Amino acid sequence: MSGRNKSAGDSVSELPVILVAEDDEALQSFLEETLSGAGFDAAIAATGEEAVTLLTGHKDKYRGLVTDISLLGSMDGWEVAQRAREIDHAFPVIYMSGAHAEDWAVKGVPSSVMLAKPFAPAQLVTALAQLLNAAPPPTTPDT
C-alpha cells in the first residue's frame, strides 16, 4: 500500500528523500514517521560529519535538509547547513533546536526555517513544503 521501503525498481516514481541530521533516536523515529506520512523518504544521519558525507557523496539524491543544531561529533547543524549550501546555494534547510533558536538570525543560512522544539508534525511538513515549493526543481544528471 505504501511506497515506503520499496526499492527503486518497484515504484514508478521514488519518494523525495529528505536528509535528517539528528542524534536522538526518539526524535529520529518521530521525524521519519512524520516525513513518511507526508510522502517523503527520510535518510537519517546521527552526526554532522555523516550528514555532510551523505550530501557530498549523493548530492542529487536529497531534496532538503532537516537538522538539529546540537549533534554528536565535532560538526553542528549550523555547519552542516552551510556545507549543504556550498553544494547547492538554494538547498532547502530546516533547523530544529530546543536551546539555540535565538541564534538562527545570525548563524542560519538565508531562506531557511527554524523550528523550536517541541513542534507539531504539521509544522515540519508545512515548512518543508514551503521551502520545496520555493526551490528550483532538482536536476537529473544524464550520466
Tab-separated table of C-alpha atoms in Angstrom:
chain	number	residue	atom	x	y	z
A	1	MET	CA	0.000	0.000	0.000
A	2	SER	CA	2.735	2.456	0.896
A	3	GLY	CA	5.694	3.450	-1.257
A	4	ARG	CA	7.922	3.181	1.795
A	5	ASN	CA	10.745	0.652	1.823
A	6	LYS	CA	10.358	-0.198	-1.854
A	7	SER	CA	13.432	-0.488	-3.987
A	8	ALA	CA	13.892	1.921	-6.865
A	9	GLY	CA	12.664	-0.639	-9.397
A	10	ASP	CA	9.392	-1.328	-7.571
A	11	SER	CA	7.766	2.068	-7.992
A	12	VAL	CA	7.095	4.392	-10.901
A	13	SER	CA	8.436	7.425	-9.076
A	14	GLU	CA	10.594	7.455	-5.992
A	15	LEU	CA	9.651	9.474	-2.943
A	16	PRO	CA	11.629	12.683	-2.422
A	17	VAL	CA	14.409	11.992	0.087
A	18	ILE	CA	14.991	14.391	2.976
A	19	LEU	CA	18.281	14.199	4.848
A	20	VAL	CA	17.703	14.340	8.609
A	21	ALA	CA	20.638	15.142	10.911
A	22	GLU	CA	19.537	14.220	14.447
A	23	ASP	CA	21.348	12.253	17.143
A	24	ASP	CA	18.369	11.479	19.412
A	25	GLU	CA	16.845	8.109	18.452
A	26	ALA	CA	13.346	9.010	19.647
A	27	LEU	CA	13.394	12.178	17.541
A	28	GLN	CA	14.798	10.236	14.580
A	29	SER	CA	11.749	7.956	14.727
A	30	PHE	CA	9.355	10.901	15.127
A	31	LEU	CA	10.894	12.697	12.137
A	32	GLU	CA	10.956	9.572	9.984
A	33	GLU	CA	7.281	8.859	10.724
A	34	THR	CA	6.291	12.478	10.110
A	35	LEU	CA	8.124	12.666	6.794
A	36	SER	CA	6.893	9.255	5.671
A	37	GLY	CA	3.307	10.239	6.441
A	38	ALA	CA	3.751	13.343	4.292
A	39	GLY	CA	5.078	11.413	1.288
A	40	PHE	CA	8.816	11.764	1.852
A	41	ASP	CA	11.568	9.279	2.497
A	42	ALA	CA	13.967	10.102	5.360
A	43	ALA	CA	17.695	9.396	5.349
A	44	ILE	CA	18.961	9.640	8.936
A	45	ALA	CA	22.431	10.827	9.944
A	46	ALA	CA	23.358	10.898	13.641
A	47	THR	CA	26.360	13.210	13.257
A	48	GLY	CA	27.127	16.334	11.292
A	49	GLU	CA	30.047	14.584	9.640
A	50	GLU	CA	27.812	11.733	8.477
A	51	ALA	CA	25.266	14.200	7.076
A	52	VAL	CA	27.931	16.082	5.113
A	53	THR	CA	29.397	12.809	3.812
A	54	LEU	CA	25.959	11.739	2.572
A	55	LEU	CA	25.361	15.139	0.966
A	56	THR	CA	28.707	15.289	-0.797
A	57	GLY	CA	28.568	11.670	-1.929
A	58	HIS	CA	24.987	11.778	-3.234
A	59	LYS	CA	24.150	15.449	-3.675
A	60	ASP	CA	21.436	14.820	-6.279
A	61	LYS	CA	19.640	12.275	-4.073
A	62	TYR	CA	18.386	14.693	-1.396
A	63	ARG	CA	15.673	17.331	-1.775
A	64	GLY	CA	16.174	19.039	1.601
A	65	LEU	CA	17.883	19.028	4.981
A	66	VAL	CA	16.287	18.892	8.411
A	67	THR	CA	18.971	19.322	11.059
A	68	ASP	CA	19.227	19.655	14.801
A	69	ILE	CA	21.725	22.283	15.926
A	70	SER	CA	23.435	20.161	18.595
A	71	LEU	CA	24.727	16.943	17.040
A	72	LEU	CA	27.173	14.226	18.023
A	73	GLY	CA	30.646	14.762	16.632
A	74	SER	CA	32.517	17.999	16.048
A	75	MET	CA	30.206	19.485	13.403
A	76	ASP	CA	26.964	21.194	14.448
A	77	GLY	CA	23.796	21.806	12.453
A	78	TRP	CA	24.848	25.353	11.531
A	79	GLU	CA	27.928	23.948	9.771
A	80	VAL	CA	26.009	21.094	8.128
A	81	ALA	CA	23.622	23.623	6.577
A	82	GLN	CA	26.489	25.838	5.429
A	83	ARG	CA	28.127	22.857	3.731
A	84	ALA	CA	24.801	21.923	2.096
A	85	ARG	CA	24.540	25.438	0.714
A	86	GLU	CA	28.104	25.236	-0.630
A	87	ILE	CA	26.938	22.244	-2.682
A	88	ASP	CA	23.645	23.871	-3.744
A	89	HIS	CA	23.020	27.546	-2.933
A	90	ALA	CA	19.224	27.040	-2.888
A	91	PHE	CA	19.144	23.767	-0.913
A	92	PRO	CA	16.106	23.776	1.440
A	93	VAL	CA	17.185	23.851	5.111
A	94	ILE	CA	15.109	23.441	8.259
A	95	TYR	CA	16.797	23.789	11.634
A	96	MET	CA	15.415	22.277	14.842
A	97	SER	CA	16.509	23.334	18.297
A	98	GLY	CA	15.371	23.431	21.863
A	99	ALA	CA	18.127	25.757	23.018
A	100	HIS	CA	19.659	27.621	20.059
A	101	ALA	CA	16.645	29.028	18.208
A	102	GLU	CA	17.617	32.591	19.142
A	103	ASP	CA	20.904	32.188	17.196
A	104	TRP	CA	19.127	31.467	13.892
A	105	ALA	CA	19.068	35.096	12.700
A	106	VAL	CA	22.867	35.270	12.990
A	107	LYS	CA	24.030	31.707	12.255
A	108	GLY	CA	21.307	30.333	9.986
A	109	VAL	CA	21.657	30.222	6.214
A	110	PRO	CA	19.402	32.595	4.222
A	111	SER	CA	15.902	31.405	3.305
A	112	SER	CA	15.900	28.692	5.955
A	113	VAL	CA	13.361	27.871	8.658
A	114	MET	CA	13.863	27.385	12.404
A	115	LEU	CA	11.505	25.110	14.327
A	116	ALA	CA	11.774	25.460	18.087
A	117	LYS	CA	11.382	22.125	19.910
A	118	PRO	CA	8.893	20.835	20.701
A	119	PHE	CA	6.984	21.291	17.447
A	120	ALA	CA	3.974	19.602	15.861
A	121	PRO	CA	4.425	17.296	12.856
A	122	ALA	CA	2.310	19.669	10.751
A	123	GLN	CA	4.797	22.487	11.404
A	124	LEU	CA	7.625	20.434	9.909
A	125	VAL	CA	5.577	19.328	6.898
A	126	THR	CA	4.346	22.872	6.221
A	127	ALA	CA	7.840	24.365	6.486
A	128	LEU	CA	9.278	21.692	4.213
A	129	ALA	CA	6.517	22.139	1.618
A	130	GLN	CA	7.067	25.907	1.567
A	131	LEU	CA	10.829	25.550	1.086
A	132	LEU	CA	10.498	22.862	-1.595
A	133	ASN	CA	7.917	24.910	-3.493
A	134	ALA	CA	10.255	27.921	-3.430
A	135	ALA	CA	13.337	25.944	-4.530
A	136	PRO	CA	14.217	25.365	-8.175
A	137	PRO	CA	13.352	21.862	-9.418
A	138	PRO	CA	16.062	19.248	-8.962
A	139	THR	CA	18.263	18.496	-11.938
A	140	THR	CA	18.667	14.935	-13.086
A	141	PRO	CA	22.117	14.027	-14.296
A	142	ASP	CA	22.322	12.183	-17.609
A	143	THR	CA	25.337	10.192	-16.502
